[in-house]
Amino acid sequence: MKLTGAQILMKVLKEEGVDTIFGFPGGVVIDIYDELAKTDIRHILVRHEQGAVHAADGYARASGKVGVCLVTSGPGATNTVTGIACAYMDSIPMVIFTGQVPTQLIGNDAFQEVDIVGITRPCTKHNYLVKRTEDLARIVKEAFIIAASGRPGPVLIDLPKDVSNTKITYKAPKRIEMKSYNPTYKPNMKQLHRAVKLIKNSKKPIVFAGGGVVLSRGSKELTELAHKTRIPVTCSLMGLGVFPGTDPLWLGMIGMHGTYRANMCSGECDLIVAVGVRFDDRVTGKTDTFAPNAKVVHIDIDPTSIRKNIPVAVPVVGDCKITLGLLNRLLDKEDLGDLKKKRKKWLDQIDQWKSTTPLAYKQKNIIKPQYVVEKLYELTKGEAIITTEVGQNQMWAAQYYHFKKPNHFITSGGLGVMGFGLPAAIGAQIACPKKLVVDIAGDGSIQMNIQEMATAEQYGLPVKIVILNNQYLGMVRQWQELFYGKRYSGTVMEHAPDFVKLAEAYGAVGLRATKPEEVEPVLIEGLSSSKTVIMDFAVEREECVYPMVPAGAPITEMLLA
Amino acid sequence: MTEQKHILSILVDNQPGVLSRIAGLFSGRGYNIESLSVAETMDPLVSRITLVTMADTPVVEQIVKQLHKLINVIKVYELTGANYVQREMALIKVQAKPEHRAEILRIVDIFRCKVVDVGQGHYTLEVTGDEGKMDAILNLLKPIGIKEIAKTGIIALFREQK
Ligand SMILES: Cc1ncc(C[n+]2csc(CCOP(=O)(O)OP(=O)(O)O)c2C)c(N)n1
Ligand SMILES: [Mg+2]
């Protein structure tokens, strides 16, 4: 069978089960676009390549499948870099195809040539420059394996124009073998036995879960572990949703803007069962004072995450879901004693922290951003898929929307990319057409990829955008208020468009609330619309996110108001 | 914790770009490379990189794990203790004034190295040895005057069971 590179690509994408590609065309990918139109793969034409990558990312996070992008060479490729770095930091499975100038021109500074493989080397899990059409099918298959297995991540494939349009006699690649790549899924049982012992002997344990539990689909096993052992659970930002936010054992998020009780627990606990986390500095605060009394059991599929930032007593390299399942079976065989009695003191202490210092804000006659999120939570019964932008909006979303299930909180955790939320919501909505998808946004961030409103409109995607409009780059302003003598340098954002009119200009619905009593009616109207909607909430301008741990301080030392 | 010299022997896919992945890992994460040597192994699809780095124990543990994580890295050996042999080769161009020529040749003799180029005012010596030998000969030649030096960096292999 004689096929062009572009035809081979389509064949392999179909074999890999790809149903949607987010992209933006250009000269060197015309051959691919020509073939793409002949398939039933859905192409979502974004308005900026960064939007394509974030949308594929949102699609991947909501569906658990590999997100796929296609862009042209040069500027098309460089525009993807932020999105790729974002997916890399959060371990999101994606395959990004970039066009490249013909192989014989590579290195000549040809028109729209850029060394995207060189540029993205440090922010991809792996990347390829395809030099011969004969290698294409194998490379694409490898890329999908690498992206989705082990600790997932983005893989980039650079496709020179001649590789796409050369016709060869196609032979399907044999079994894909990568001698240097085989992630460890099954944990070492000896380590698990040691973990069981620590769990049995611990008086003040906590479970700390992160994005690895989402990625391994281990939420059920994690919840079982917590209930079986009556160990309270906290999550990193990336882990929110893997344990029900309504469960009595739920501590709330830990870290810089974590709850008082979760952060206090880290100071007091004698055991942390850490699962699928990497002890990022936003979680630990000052590392040498983090969890001074705790032994750490650390379960992660990526050995580099273990002992990178903090000492670990029991390292367990393995898939979170598989490992938690095995741990639960081992615990079944143990006599854990009267856990109600055993945990009483510890859980009472936690309840006390919770009642003396809960997450709270003071309601006034100005709209409080927290109130908007709280109302959103009530009206959606905690069932919506929430994406966020970055800044205060993101933290209030994390604090006041009590996630019940994994894959429902989609946020740029590691890289913290302003402009992530809208395109990610578009991707999530495409993955889950029946779900309500809401982007909780800041007035600054939303302007960074606002052009994707046109994409949402074009494909009739009813995503809802809730702007917590404080006319500031609020999170930076908060740091300036607290640590830089209120000198608001570069953070005042009084020149924004009229978001209601802007929504209308894109053919969407625009709504606004300026008083607390308007919040609920606006949310009800906006959420029930079948269209793309922007809801602009004029919120208290100088509201701060609390608790807050100043950068570099121990996380038990929180500013509370 | 104290930094120590670690020799890493890394088997990698013999492909373009692999070296830059490794160099990029070191520069991106702030690890240092003291020396580096790369060549094909018996299997033309595989290259061996011998890399020397200064690091404390937790850092070297991270480096090894990070190297393993690269898709093109097949194996990483950390050579420790007396369990390996190491060699380095240097070409040393020494100033050779008439009054020093005899002494230089005496040093060549003692260290069992070779003169590979001679001129009016210089000798170029080829030296092979471990680090101790390298340091010793350089110390002796320095006062005479070293004009230029090129070193391969350390290469090393595990010792087999006796
Ligand atoms: C692309 C990018 N640039 C800069 C920053 C730094 N930054 C973090 S939060 C923030 C303010 C965001 O403002 P806004 O979207 O209005 O959100 P708010 O904090 O006001 O809720 C900035 C500038 C960032 N995270 N991402
Ligand atoms: Mg703002």
PDB file of N, CA, C and O and ligand atoms in Angstrom, chain A residues 392-393 441-445 468-475 491 493, ligand 2:
ATOM      1  N   GLN A 392      -5.853  34.925  42.596  1.00  0.00           N
ATOM      2  CA  GLN A 392      -6.796  34.780  43.704  1.00  0.00           C
ATOM      3  C   GLN A 392      -7.994  33.940  43.286  1.00  0.00           C
ATOM      4  O   GLN A 392      -8.477  33.101  44.043  1.00  0.00           O
ATOM      5  N   ASN A 393      -8.471  34.177  42.048  1.00  0.00           N
ATOM      6  CA  ASN A 393      -9.633  33.432  41.553  1.00  0.00           C
ATOM      7  C   ASN A 393      -9.421  31.929  41.682  1.00  0.00           C
ATOM      8  O   ASN A 393     -10.310  31.176  42.072  1.00  0.00           O
ATOM      9  N   ALA A 441     -12.628  32.817  36.693  1.00  0.00           N
ATOM     10  CA  ALA A 441     -11.586  33.627  36.064  1.00  0.00           C
ATOM     11  C   ALA A 441     -11.303  34.902  36.848  1.00  0.00           C
ATOM     12  O   ALA A 441     -12.110  35.361  37.649  1.00  0.00           O
ATOM     13  N   GLY A 442     -10.118  35.452  36.594  1.00  0.00           N
ATOM     14  CA  GLY A 442      -9.803  36.797  37.052  1.00  0.00           C
ATOM     15  C   GLY A 442      -9.893  37.735  35.859  1.00  0.00           C
ATOM     16  O   GLY A 442      -9.812  37.302  34.709  1.00  0.00           O
ATOM     17  N   ASP A 443     -10.076  39.011  36.162  1.00  0.00           N
ATOM     18  CA  ASP A 443     -10.216  39.987  35.070  1.00  0.00           C
ATOM     19  C   ASP A 443      -8.919  40.121  34.279  1.00  0.00           C
ATOM     20  O   ASP A 443      -8.933  40.434  33.093  1.00  0.00           O
ATOM     21  N   GLY A 444      -7.793  39.866  34.928  1.00  0.00           N
ATOM     22  CA  GLY A 444      -6.519  39.945  34.214  1.00  0.00           C
ATOM     23  C   GLY A 444      -6.310  38.723  33.345  1.00  0.00           C
ATOM     24  O   GLY A 444      -6.094  38.816  32.132  1.00  0.00           O
ATOM     25  N   SER A 445      -6.407  37.556  33.955  1.00  0.00           N
ATOM     26  CA  SER A 445      -6.139  36.302  33.242  1.00  0.00           C
ATOM     27  C   SER A 445      -7.034  36.105  32.031  1.00  0.00           C
ATOM     28  O   SER A 445      -6.578  35.634  30.986  1.00  0.00           O
ATOM     29  N   LEU A 468     -14.247  36.996  38.445  1.00  0.00           N
ATOM     30  CA  LEU A 468     -14.200  37.671  39.745  1.00  0.00           C
ATOM     31  C   LEU A 468     -13.406  38.953  39.495  1.00  0.00           C
ATOM     32  O   LEU A 468     -12.185  38.969  39.574  1.00  0.00           O
ATOM     33  N   ASN A 469     -14.157  39.995  39.159  1.00  0.00           N
ATOM     34  CA  ASN A 469     -13.522  41.196  38.620  1.00  0.00           C
ATOM     35  C   ASN A 469     -13.156  42.176  39.738  1.00  0.00           C
ATOM     36  O   ASN A 469     -14.003  42.886  40.273  1.00  0.00           O
ATOM     37  N   ASN A 470     -11.873  42.190  40.083  1.00  0.00           N
ATOM     38  CA  ASN A 470     -11.412  43.128  41.117  1.00  0.00           C
ATOM     39  C   ASN A 470     -10.585  44.273  40.508  1.00  0.00           C
ATOM     40  O   ASN A 470      -9.984  45.056  41.230  1.00  0.00           O
ATOM     41  N   GLN A 471     -10.533  44.319  39.221  1.00  0.00           N
ATOM     42  CA  GLN A 471      -9.770  45.357  38.506  1.00  0.00           C
ATOM     43  C   GLN A 471      -8.314  45.441  38.958  1.00  0.00           C
ATOM     44  O   GLN A 471      -7.701  46.499  38.964  1.00  0.00           O
ATOM     45  N   TYR A 472      -7.829  44.311  39.408  1.00  0.00           N
ATOM     46  CA  TYR A 472      -6.422  44.223  39.809  1.00  0.00           C
ATOM     47  C   TYR A 472      -5.861  42.894  39.314  1.00  0.00           C
ATOM     48  O   TYR A 472      -6.616  41.928  39.147  1.00  0.00           O
ATOM     49  N   LEU A 473      -4.549  42.846  39.176  1.00  0.00           N
ATOM     50  CA  LEU A 473      -3.862  41.565  39.130  1.00  0.00           C
ATOM     51  C   LEU A 473      -3.768  41.163  40.594  1.00  0.00           C
ATOM     52  O   LEU A 473      -2.785  41.418  41.287  1.00  0.00           O
ATOM     53  N   GLY A 474      -4.889  40.600  41.061  1.00  0.00           N
ATOM     54  CA  GLY A 474      -5.173  40.550  42.486  1.00  0.00           C
ATOM     55  C   GLY A 474      -4.133  39.836  43.330  1.00  0.00           C
ATOM     56  O   GLY A 474      -3.781  40.296  44.413  1.00  0.00           O
ATOM     57  N   MET A 475      -3.657  38.713  42.853  1.00  0.00           N
ATOM     58  CA  MET A 475      -2.738  37.949  43.697  1.00  0.00           C
ATOM     59  C   MET A 475      -1.418  38.693  43.898  1.00  0.00           C
ATOM     60  O   MET A 475      -0.847  38.687  44.994  1.00  0.00           O
ATOM     61  N   THR A 491      -0.009  46.592  38.928  1.00  0.00           N
ATOM     62  CA  THR A 491      -1.070  45.607  39.172  1.00  0.00           C
ATOM     63  C   THR A 491      -2.481  46.187  39.045  1.00  0.00           C
ATOM     64  O   THR A 491      -3.457  45.477  39.243  1.00  0.00           O
ATOM     65  N   MET A 493      -5.595  47.268  37.081  1.00  0.00           N
ATOM     66  CA  MET A 493      -6.145  46.842  35.782  1.00  0.00           C
ATOM     67  C   MET A 493      -7.473  47.539  35.560  1.00  0.00           C
ATOM     68  O   MET A 493      -8.495  46.899  35.363  1.00  0.00           O
TER      69      MET A 493
HETATM   70 MG    MG C   2      -8.119  40.412  39.099  1.00  0.00          MG
END
